[in-house]
Amino acid sequence: MRLVAPAPGWTAQADVIVVGSGIAGLTTALQCRTFGLSVLLVTKASVDEGSTKWAQGGIAAALGDGDSPEAHEKDTLVAGAGLCDVDAVRVLVTEGPEAVRKLIERGAIFDKEASGEIALTREGGHLRNRIIHAGGDATGAEVSRALLAAVHNDPEIEVVENALVLDALKNDIGDICGVTLHVIGAGSRDGVGRAIAKAVVLATGGLGQVFAQTTNPSVSTGDGVALALRAGAKVADVEFIQFHPTVLWLGNNSEGQQPLISEAVRGEGAYLLDDQGNRFMKEIHPLAELAPRDVVAISIMRVMNKNHAQHVWLDVRHLEGFEKRFPTIYASCIAHGINPLTELIPVAPASHYASGGVRVDLNGRTSVNGLYACGETACSGVHGANRLASNSLLEGLVFSARIASDIAANLPEFTEPVENVSRAILLDPSVRHDIQVSMSRGAGVLRSSDSLVRTSSDLTRIEDRTSAQPCVEAWETTNLFQLAQAILKAALIRQETRGSHWREDFPETSDQWRKRIVQQLDQTGYWTTGYQEVGNQ
């Protein structure tokens, strides 16, 4: 399939095209340069507007005394609820410490103890303190700053901002050889053009904007996953959408990006309370507020439903030095009229992270030759059914290095694309709100056959509202629609509760579903579904 779009009016070329400017995209670009490859880095808005800079908690790595990759692996597998690829997790935890050291060499500055050692904190699901952080709760901003500085210092990395990637280009044997993109700018690269490369890396981040409330920025419309789907690549685990348990509740009518209250706040000792002031997590899980995110999010939703409440409360009033440890969160609360030093913080779950995505191997290769994926865009298997806190930034660091090495070792010659004659699709941008509201209502934290079928019916009606006027809003809306279709199909198929997929009509976890659901689109828009068994853990 392809998006309805004008014919390309200009051409650019580089050895490698990297789409996305978060930790995965920036690190991939820098690693490709270590092999002498030229890079075209395409980013949707300004180069610093991705999800990475919003990351508050930190990066998980076995760097502390008494910690080990084996212990990190165990915690990751527990959080992944039986659906992690063990080999992928092992790569993550064993190569993670060196990847963090490389990030520090590139200029990232992390918080330190008085002794001079890197400060380590703890988050939900971790049995050790292994989360490194920067600026208290501004880890993503510091990582983004350091990597952007390194990219800007390299003249062989051309950065194209305000560029929405549209579709993959294929040569006469079906290999990916570039992308089409729309650039809002001046000069010869204004409007739709094509970029030719020997390899394309998708690092476009998440798809949180599929839902009405999310922690993701407005640019997170899953463009890379949607492009890969239309190119015929396999996607997997897309039903596992992690909802962050503690997002600042701004009222019933709030939509779009919501302020995140980092899990590290609970790691430092914050309490979750119901309307009666009870610490309800103590009765639910041995780790109480530090239980895995899916457990906390589901527990909050159940408390809200039981009490007919719109949110629960986060209590940080007893934490000494909260405003210094979490200056960003403190400022956000104050800006919304809440003084967390003296008042309870209203919080509720919101869409946060996609554990699934474009299915890749241990070197980031997708099922379509020449196309790679990294970070939240990819399904490497490390997260399984539920991502362990602060493993996301680490995944971007580790697998970007592997992708660059694989590209350098297997670089083909430049090839020319052939015309894409597959079915074209474009929805009216006015349906974006309808998609988001329907997905939040029927495919959110708590799901059932009835709710999913109702949302599927909504999408069927929405599909008829097409557009003949290509624009950024229409392209984004079409991407969100196709991703919503994939999420719904997988969520209906998986008749169990596992990790961040919670079926009220199938409340138990079933061994027969210890497999991942793999989906593909053909050039006519027909969906196929398969299964991939997961090895013993």
CSV table of N, CA and C in Angstrom, one decimal, residues 383-527:
chain,number,residue,atom,x,y,z
A,383,HIS,N,11.1,-6.3,25.3
A,383,HIS,CA,10.1,-5.9,26.2
A,383,HIS,C,9.0,-6.9,26.5
A,384,GLY,N,8.8,-7.8,25.6
A,384,GLY,CA,7.7,-8.8,25.8
A,384,GLY,C,6.4,-8.1,25.8
A,385,ALA,N,5.6,-8.5,26.8
A,385,ALA,CA,4.2,-8.0,27.0
A,385,ALA,C,4.2,-6.7,27.8
A,386,ASN,N,5.3,-6.3,28.3
A,386,ASN,CA,5.3,-5.1,29.2
A,386,ASN,C,6.7,-4.6,29.4
A,387,ARG,N,7.1,-3.4,29.0
A,387,ARG,CA,8.4,-2.9,29.1
A,387,ARG,C,8.8,-2.6,30.6
A,388,LEU,N,10.0,-3.1,31.0
A,388,LEU,CA,10.5,-2.8,32.3
A,388,LEU,C,11.0,-1.3,32.3
A,389,ALA,N,10.7,-0.6,33.3
A,389,ALA,CA,11.0,0.8,33.4
A,389,ALA,C,12.4,1.1,33.0
A,390,SER,N,12.6,2.2,32.2
A,390,SER,CA,13.9,2.7,31.8
A,390,SER,C,14.8,1.8,31.0
A,391,ASN,N,14.1,0.7,30.4
A,391,ASN,CA,14.8,-0.1,29.4
A,391,ASN,C,14.7,0.5,28.0
A,392,SER,N,13.8,1.5,27.8
A,392,SER,CA,13.6,2.0,26.5
A,392,SER,C,14.8,2.8,25.9
A,393,LEU,N,15.3,3.7,26.7
A,393,LEU,CA,16.5,4.4,26.3
A,393,LEU,C,17.6,3.5,26.1
A,394,LEU,N,17.8,2.5,26.9
A,394,LEU,CA,18.9,1.5,26.8
A,394,LEU,C,18.7,0.7,25.5
A,395,GLU,N,17.5,0.4,25.1
A,395,GLU,CA,17.3,-0.4,23.9
A,395,GLU,C,17.8,0.5,22.7
A,396,GLY,N,17.4,1.8,22.7
A,396,GLY,CA,17.9,2.6,21.6
A,396,GLY,C,19.4,2.7,21.5
A,397,LEU,N,20.1,2.7,22.6
A,397,LEU,CA,21.5,2.8,22.6
A,397,LEU,C,22.1,1.5,22.1
A,398,VAL,N,21.7,0.4,22.6
A,398,VAL,CA,22.3,-0.9,22.3
A,398,VAL,C,22.0,-1.4,20.8
A,399,PHE,N,20.8,-1.3,20.4
A,399,PHE,CA,20.5,-1.9,19.1
A,399,PHE,C,20.9,-0.9,17.9
A,400,SER,N,21.0,0.4,18.2
A,400,SER,CA,21.5,1.3,17.2
A,400,SER,C,22.9,1.0,16.8
A,401,ALA,N,23.7,0.6,17.8
A,401,ALA,CA,25.1,0.2,17.5
A,401,ALA,C,25.1,-1.1,16.7
A,402,ARG,N,24.2,-2.0,16.9
A,402,ARG,CA,24.2,-3.3,16.2
A,402,ARG,C,23.7,-3.0,14.7
A,403,ILE,N,22.8,-2.1,14.6
A,403,ILE,CA,22.3,-1.8,13.2
A,403,ILE,C,23.4,-1.2,12.4
A,404,ALA,N,24.1,-0.2,13.0
A,404,ALA,CA,25.2,0.4,12.2
A,404,ALA,C,26.3,-0.6,11.8
A,405,SER,N,26.6,-1.5,12.7
A,405,SER,CA,27.6,-2.6,12.3
A,405,SER,C,27.1,-3.5,11.2
A,406,ASP,N,25.8,-3.8,11.3
A,406,ASP,CA,25.3,-4.7,10.3
A,406,ASP,C,25.2,-4.0,8.9
A,407,ILE,N,24.8,-2.8,8.9
A,407,ILE,CA,24.8,-2.0,7.7
A,407,ILE,C,26.1,-1.9,7.0
A,408,ALA,N,27.1,-1.6,7.9
A,408,ALA,CA,28.5,-1.4,7.4
A,408,ALA,C,29.0,-2.8,6.8
A,409,ALA,N,28.6,-3.9,7.4
A,409,ALA,CA,29.1,-5.2,6.9
A,409,ALA,C,28.4,-5.7,5.7
A,410,ASN,N,27.2,-5.2,5.4
A,410,ASN,CA,26.4,-5.7,4.3
A,410,ASN,C,25.9,-4.6,3.4
A,411,LEU,N,26.7,-3.6,3.2
A,411,LEU,CA,26.2,-2.5,2.4
A,411,LEU,C,26.1,-2.8,0.9
A,412,PRO,N,24.9,-2.7,0.3
A,412,PRO,CA,24.8,-2.9,-1.1
A,412,PRO,C,25.2,-1.7,-1.9
A,413,GLU,N,25.1,-1.8,-3.2
A,413,GLU,CA,25.3,-0.6,-4.1
A,413,GLU,C,23.9,0.2,-4.1
A,414,PHE,N,24.0,1.5,-4.6
A,414,PHE,CA,22.8,2.2,-4.8
A,414,PHE,C,22.0,1.6,-5.9
A,415,THR,N,20.7,1.6,-5.7
A,415,THR,CA,19.8,1.1,-6.8
A,415,THR,C,18.7,2.1,-7.0
A,416,GLU,N,18.1,2.0,-8.2
A,416,GLU,CA,17.0,3.0,-8.5
A,416,GLU,C,15.6,2.4,-8.1
A,417,PRO,N,14.8,3.2,-7.6
A,417,PRO,CA,13.4,2.7,-7.2
A,417,PRO,C,12.5,2.5,-8.5
A,418,VAL,N,11.6,1.6,-8.3
A,418,VAL,CA,10.6,1.4,-9.4
A,418,VAL,C,9.3,2.0,-8.9
A,419,GLU,N,8.4,2.3,-9.9
A,419,GLU,CA,7.1,3.0,-9.5
A,419,GLU,C,6.3,2.1,-8.6
A,420,ASN,N,5.7,2.7,-7.6
A,420,ASN,CA,4.8,2.0,-6.7
A,420,ASN,C,3.4,2.1,-7.2
A,421,VAL,N,2.9,0.9,-7.7
A,421,VAL,CA,1.5,0.9,-8.3
A,421,VAL,C,0.5,0.3,-7.4
A,422,SER,N,0.8,0.1,-6.1
A,422,SER,CA,-0.1,-0.6,-5.1
A,422,SER,C,-1.2,0.4,-4.8
A,423,ARG,N,-2.2,-0.1,-4.0
A,423,ARG,CA,-3.3,0.6,-3.6
A,423,ARG,C,-2.9,1.9,-2.8
A,424,ALA,N,-3.5,3.0,-3.1
A,424,ALA,CA,-3.3,4.3,-2.4
A,424,ALA,C,-4.4,4.5,-1.4
A,425,ILE,N,-4.1,5.1,-0.3
A,425,ILE,CA,-5.1,5.4,0.8
A,425,ILE,C,-4.8,6.8,1.4
A,426,LEU,N,-5.9,7.5,1.7
A,426,LEU,CA,-5.8,8.8,2.4
A,426,LEU,C,-7.1,9.1,3.1
A,427,LEU,N,-7.0,9.3,4.4
A,427,LEU,CA,-8.3,9.7,5.1
A,427,LEU,C,-8.4,11.2,5.4
A,428,ASP,N,-9.6,11.6,5.6
A,428,ASP,CA,-9.8,13.0,5.9
A,428,ASP,C,-9.3,13.3,7.3
A,429,PRO,N,-8.5,14.4,7.5
A,429,PRO,CA,-7.9,14.6,8.8
A,429,PRO,C,-8.9,14.9,9.9
A,430,SER,N,-10.1,15.2,9.5
A,430,SER,CA,-11.1,15.4,10.6
A,430,SER,C,-11.5,14.2,11.4
A,431,VAL,N,-11.1,13.0,10.9
A,431,VAL,CA,-11.4,11.8,11.7
A,431,VAL,C,-10.4,11.4,12.7
A,432,ARG,N,-9.3,12.2,12.8
A,432,ARG,CA,-8.3,11.9,13.8
A,432,ARG,C,-8.9,11.9,15.2
A,433,HIS,N,-9.7,12.9,15.6
A,433,HIS,CA,-10.3,12.9,16.9
A,433,HIS,C,-11.1,11.7,17.2
A,434,ASP,N,-11.9,11.3,16.2
A,434,ASP,CA,-12.8,10.1,16.3
A,434,ASP,C,-12.0,8.9,16.6
A,435,ILE,N,-10.9,8.7,15.9
A,435,ILE,CA,-10.0,7.5,16.1
A,435,ILE,C,-9.5,7.5,17.5
A,436,GLN,N,-9.0,8.6,18.0
A,436,GLN,CA,-8.4,8.7,19.3
A,436,GLN,C,-9.4,8.4,20.4
A,437,VAL,N,-10.6,9.1,20.3
A,437,VAL,CA,-11.6,8.9,21.4
A,437,VAL,C,-12.1,7.4,21.4
A,438,SER,N,-12.3,6.9,20.2
A,438,SER,CA,-12.8,5.5,20.1
A,438,SER,C,-11.7,4.5,20.7
A,439,MET,N,-10.5,4.7,20.3
A,439,MET,CA,-9.4,3.8,20.8
A,439,MET,C,-9.3,3.9,22.3
A,440,SER,N,-9.3,5.1,22.9
A,440,SER,CA,-9.2,5.3,24.3
A,440,SER,C,-10.4,4.6,25.0
A,441,ARG,N,-11.6,4.7,24.5
A,441,ARG,CA,-12.8,4.1,25.1
A,441,ARG,C,-12.8,2.6,25.0
A,442,GLY,N,-12.4,2.1,23.9
A,442,GLY,CA,-12.5,0.6,23.7
A,442,GLY,C,-11.3,-0.2,23.7
A,443,ALA,N,-10.1,0.4,23.5
A,443,ALA,CA,-8.9,-0.4,23.5
A,443,ALA,C,-7.8,0.2,24.4
A,444,GLY,N,-8.3,0.8,25.5
A,444,GLY,CA,-7.4,1.4,26.4
A,444,GLY,C,-6.8,0.4,27.5
A,445,VAL,N,-6.7,0.8,28.7
A,445,VAL,CA,-6.2,0.0,29.8
A,445,VAL,C,-7.0,-1.3,30.0
A,446,LEU,N,-8.3,-1.2,30.1
A,446,LEU,CA,-9.2,-2.3,30.2
A,446,LEU,C,-9.9,-2.6,28.9
A,447,ARG,N,-9.8,-3.8,28.4
A,447,ARG,CA,-10.4,-4.2,27.2
A,447,ARG,C,-11.3,-5.4,27.3
A,448,SER,N,-12.3,-5.5,26.4
A,448,SER,CA,-13.1,-6.7,26.3
A,448,SER,C,-13.5,-6.9,24.9
A,449,SER,N,-14.1,-8.1,24.6
A,449,SER,CA,-14.6,-8.3,23.2
A,449,SER,C,-15.6,-7.3,22.8
A,450,ASP,N,-16.5,-6.9,23.7
A,450,ASP,CA,-17.5,-5.9,23.4
A,450,ASP,C,-16.9,-4.6,23.1
A,451,SER,N,-16.0,-4.1,23.9
A,451,SER,CA,-15.4,-2.8,23.7
A,451,SER,C,-14.5,-2.8,22.4
A,452,LEU,N,-13.8,-3.9,22.2
A,452,LEU,CA,-13.0,-3.9,21.0
A,452,LEU,C,-13.8,-4.0,19.7
A,453,VAL,N,-14.9,-4.7,19.7
A,453,VAL,CA,-15.7,-4.8,18.5
A,453,VAL,C,-16.4,-3.5,18.3
A,454,ARG,N,-16.8,-2.8,19.3
A,454,ARG,CA,-17.4,-1.5,19.1
A,454,ARG,C,-16.4,-0.5,18.4
A,455,THR,N,-15.2,-0.6,18.9
A,455,THR,CA,-14.2,0.3,18.3
A,455,THR,C,-13.9,-0.1,16.9
A,456,SER,N,-13.8,-1.4,16.6
A,456,SER,CA,-13.6,-1.9,15.3
A,456,SER,C,-14.7,-1.4,14.3
A,457,SER,N,-16.0,-1.4,14.8
A,457,SER,CA,-17.1,-0.9,14.0
A,457,SER,C,-16.9,0.6,13.7
A,458,ASP,N,-16.4,1.3,14.8
A,458,ASP,CA,-16.1,2.7,14.6
A,458,ASP,C,-15.1,3.0,13.4
A,459,LEU,N,-14.1,2.1,13.4
A,459,LEU,CA,-13.0,2.3,12.4
A,459,LEU,C,-13.6,1.9,11.0
A,460,THR,N,-14.5,1.0,10.9
A,460,THR,CA,-15.1,0.6,9.7
A,460,THR,C,-15.8,1.8,9.1
A,461,ARG,N,-16.5,2.5,9.9
A,461,ARG,CA,-17.3,3.7,9.5
A,461,ARG,C,-16.3,4.8,9.1
A,462,ILE,N,-15.2,5.0,9.9
A,462,ILE,CA,-14.3,6.0,9.6
A,462,ILE,C,-13.5,5.8,8.3
A,463,GLU,N,-13.3,4.5,7.9
A,463,GLU,CA,-12.5,4.2,6.7
A,463,GLU,C,-13.1,4.8,5.4
A,464,ASP,N,-14.4,5.1,5.5
A,464,ASP,CA,-15.1,5.6,4.3
A,464,ASP,C,-14.9,7.1,4.1
A,465,ARG,N,-14.4,7.7,5.2
A,465,ARG,CA,-14.2,9.2,5.1
A,465,ARG,C,-12.9,9.5,4.6
A,466,THR,N,-12.7,9.4,3.3
A,466,THR,CA,-11.4,9.6,2.6
A,466,THR,C,-11.2,11.0,2.2
A,467,SER,N,-10.0,11.3,1.7
A,467,SER,CA,-9.7,12.6,1.2
A,467,SER,C,-8.9,12.5,-0.1
A,468,ALA,N,-9.0,13.5,-0.9
A,468,ALA,CA,-8.3,13.6,-2.1
A,468,ALA,C,-7.3,14.7,-2.1
A,469,GLN,N,-7.1,15.3,-0.9
A,469,GLN,CA,-6.2,16.4,-0.8
A,469,GLN,C,-5.0,16.1,0.2
A,470,PRO,N,-3.9,15.6,-0.4
A,470,PRO,CA,-2.8,15.3,0.5
A,470,PRO,C,-2.2,16.5,1.3
A,471,CYS,N,-2.0,16.2,2.6
A,471,CYS,CA,-1.4,17.2,3.5
A,471,CYS,C,-0.9,16.5,4.7
A,472,VAL,N,-0.1,17.1,5.5
A,472,VAL,CA,0.5,16.5,6.7
A,472,VAL,C,-0.5,15.9,7.6
A,473,GLU,N,-1.6,16.7,7.8
A,473,GLU,CA,-2.7,16.2,8.7
A,473,GLU,C,-3.4,14.9,8.2
A,474,ALA,N,-3.6,14.9,6.9
A,474,ALA,CA,-4.2,13.7,6.3
A,474,ALA,C,-3.3,12.5,6.4
A,475,TRP,N,-2.0,12.7,6.1
A,475,TRP,CA,-1.1,11.6,6.2
A,475,TRP,C,-0.9,11.0,7.6
A,476,GLU,N,-0.8,11.9,8.6
A,476,GLU,CA,-0.7,11.5,10.0
A,476,GLU,C,-2.0,10.7,10.4
A,477,THR,N,-3.2,11.2,10.0
A,477,THR,CA,-4.4,10.6,10.4
A,477,THR,C,-4.5,9.2,9.7
A,478,THR,N,-4.1,9.1,8.5
A,478,THR,CA,-4.1,7.7,7.9
A,478,THR,C,-3.1,6.8,8.6
A,479,ASN,N,-2.0,7.3,9.0
A,479,ASN,CA,-1.1,6.4,9.8
A,479,ASN,C,-1.7,6.0,11.0
A,480,LEU,N,-2.3,6.9,11.8
A,480,LEU,CA,-3.0,6.5,13.0
A,480,LEU,C,-4.1,5.5,12.8
A,481,PHE,N,-4.8,5.7,11.7
A,481,PHE,CA,-5.9,4.7,11.4
A,481,PHE,C,-5.4,3.3,11.2
A,482,GLN,N,-4.3,3.2,10.4
A,482,GLN,CA,-3.8,1.9,10.1
A,482,GLN,C,-3.2,1.2,11.4
A,483,LEU,N,-2.6,2.0,12.2
A,483,LEU,CA,-2.0,1.5,13.5
A,483,LEU,C,-3.2,1.1,14.4
A,484,ALA,N,-4.2,1.9,14.4
A,484,ALA,CA,-5.4,1.5,15.3
A,484,ALA,C,-6.0,0.1,14.8
A,485,GLN,N,-6.0,-0.1,13.5
A,485,GLN,CA,-6.5,-1.3,12.9
A,485,GLN,C,-5.6,-2.5,13.4
A,486,ALA,N,-4.3,-2.3,13.3
A,486,ALA,CA,-3.4,-3.4,13.8
A,486,ALA,C,-3.5,-3.7,15.2
A,487,ILE,N,-3.6,-2.6,16.1
A,487,ILE,CA,-3.8,-2.8,17.5
A,487,ILE,C,-5.1,-3.6,17.8
A,488,LEU,N,-6.2,-3.2,17.2
A,488,LEU,CA,-7.5,-3.8,17.5
A,488,LEU,C,-7.5,-5.3,17.0
A,489,LYS,N,-6.9,-5.5,15.8
A,489,LYS,CA,-6.9,-6.9,15.4
A,489,LYS,C,-6.2,-7.8,16.3
A,490,ALA,N,-5.0,-7.4,16.8
A,490,ALA,CA,-4.2,-8.2,17.7
A,490,ALA,C,-4.9,-8.3,19.0
A,491,ALA,N,-5.5,-7.2,19.5
A,491,ALA,CA,-6.1,-7.3,20.8
A,491,ALA,C,-7.3,-8.2,20.9
A,492,LEU,N,-8.0,-8.3,19.7
A,492,LEU,CA,-9.2,-9.2,19.7
A,492,LEU,C,-8.7,-10.6,19.6
A,493,ILE,N,-7.6,-10.9,18.9
A,493,ILE,CA,-7.1,-12.2,18.7
A,493,ILE,C,-6.6,-12.8,20.1
A,494,ARG,N,-5.9,-12.0,20.8
A,494,ARG,CA,-5.2,-12.4,22.1
A,494,ARG,C,-6.3,-12.5,23.2
A,495,GLN,N,-6.8,-13.7,23.4
A,495,GLN,CA,-7.9,-14.0,24.3
A,495,GLN,C,-7.3,-14.4,25.7
A,496,GLU,N,-6.6,-13.5,26.3
A,496,GLU,CA,-6.0,-13.7,27.6
A,496,GLU,C,-5.6,-12.3,28.2
A,497,THR,N,-5.2,-12.3,29.4
A,497,THR,CA,-4.6,-11.1,30.0
A,497,THR,C,-3.2,-11.4,30.2
A,498,ARG,N,-2.3,-10.5,29.7
A,498,ARG,CA,-0.9,-10.7,29.8
A,498,ARG,C,-0.2,-9.3,29.7
A,499,GLY,N,0.6,-9.0,30.7
A,499,GLY,CA,1.4,-7.8,30.7
A,499,GLY,C,0.4,-6.6,30.6
A,500,SER,N,0.7,-5.7,29.6
A,500,SER,CA,-0.1,-4.5,29.4
A,500,SER,C,-1.3,-4.7,28.5
A,501,HIS,N,-1.6,-6.0,28.2
A,501,HIS,CA,-2.9,-6.3,27.5
A,501,HIS,C,-3.8,-7.0,28.5
A,502,TRP,N,-4.9,-6.3,28.8
A,502,TRP,CA,-5.8,-6.7,29.9
A,502,TRP,C,-7.2,-6.9,29.4
A,503,ARG,N,-7.6,-8.2,29.2
A,503,ARG,CA,-8.9,-8.5,28.8
A,503,ARG,C,-9.8,-8.8,29.9
A,504,GLU,N,-10.9,-8.0,30.2
A,504,GLU,CA,-11.8,-8.3,31.3
A,504,GLU,C,-12.6,-9.6,31.1
A,505,ASP,N,-12.8,-10.0,29.8
A,505,ASP,CA,-13.5,-11.2,29.5
A,505,ASP,C,-12.6,-12.4,29.5
A,506,PHE,N,-11.3,-12.2,29.5
A,506,PHE,CA,-10.3,-13.3,29.6
A,506,PHE,C,-9.3,-12.9,30.7
A,507,PRO,N,-9.6,-12.9,32.0
A,507,PRO,CA,-8.8,-12.3,33.0
A,507,PRO,C,-7.5,-13.1,33.3
A,508,GLU,N,-7.4,-14.4,32.9
A,508,GLU,CA,-6.3,-15.2,33.2
A,508,GLU,C,-5.2,-15.2,32.1
A,509,THR,N,-4.0,-15.5,32.5
A,509,THR,CA,-2.9,-15.7,31.5
A,509,THR,C,-2.9,-17.1,31.1
A,510,SER,N,-2.8,-17.4,29.8
A,510,SER,CA,-2.9,-18.7,29.2
A,510,SER,C,-1.6,-19.1,28.5
A,511,ASP,N,-1.1,-20.3,28.8
A,511,ASP,CA,0.2,-20.8,28.2
A,511,ASP,C,0.0,-21.0,26.7
A,512,GLN,N,-1.2,-21.2,26.2
A,512,GLN,CA,-1.5,-21.4,24.8
A,512,GLN,C,-1.2,-20.0,24.0
A,513,TRP,N,-1.2,-18.9,24.8
A,513,TRP,CA,-1.0,-17.6,24.1
A,513,TRP,C,0.5,-17.1,24.4
A,514,ARG,N,1.3,-18.1,24.7
A,514,ARG,CA,2.7,-17.7,24.9
A,514,ARG,C,3.4,-17.6,23.5
A,515,LYS,N,2.9,-16.8,22.7
A,515,LYS,CA,3.4,-16.6,21.4
A,515,LYS,C,3.0,-15.2,21.0
A,516,ARG,N,3.8,-14.6,20.0
A,516,ARG,CA,3.5,-13.3,19.6
A,516,ARG,C,2.7,-13.3,18.3
A,517,ILE,N,1.8,-12.3,18.2
A,517,ILE,CA,1.0,-12.2,17.0
A,517,ILE,C,1.7,-11.3,16.0
A,518,VAL,N,1.9,-11.8,14.8
A,518,VAL,CA,2.6,-11.1,13.7
A,518,VAL,C,1.6,-10.8,12.6
A,519,GLN,N,1.7,-9.5,12.2
A,519,GLN,CA,0.7,-9.1,11.2
A,519,GLN,C,1.5,-8.5,10.0
A,520,GLN,N,0.8,-8.6,8.8
A,520,GLN,CA,1.4,-8.0,7.6
A,520,GLN,C,0.2,-7.4,6.7
A,521,LEU,N,0.5,-6.4,5.9
A,521,LEU,CA,-0.4,-5.9,4.9
A,521,LEU,C,0.1,-6.2,3.5
A,522,ASP,N,-0.8,-6.6,2.6
A,522,ASP,CA,-0.3,-6.8,1.2
A,522,ASP,C,-0.6,-5.5,0.5
A,523,GLN,N,-0.2,-5.5,-0.8
A,523,GLN,CA,-0.3,-4.2,-1.6
A,523,GLN,C,-1.8,-3.8,-1.9
A,524,THR,N,-2.7,-4.7,-1.6
A,524,THR,CA,-4.1,-4.4,-1.8
A,524,THR,C,-4.8,-3.9,-0.5
A,525,GLY,N,-4.1,-4.0,0.6
A,525,GLY,CA,-4.7,-3.6,1.9
A,525,GLY,C,-5.2,-4.8,2.6
A,526,TYR,N,-4.9,-6.1,2.2
A,526,TYR,CA,-5.4,-7.3,2.9
A,526,TYR,C,-4.5,-7.6,4.0
A,527,TRP,N,-5.1,-7.9,5.2
A,527,TRP,CA,-4.2,-8.2,6.4
A,527,TRP,C,-4.1,-9.7,6.5
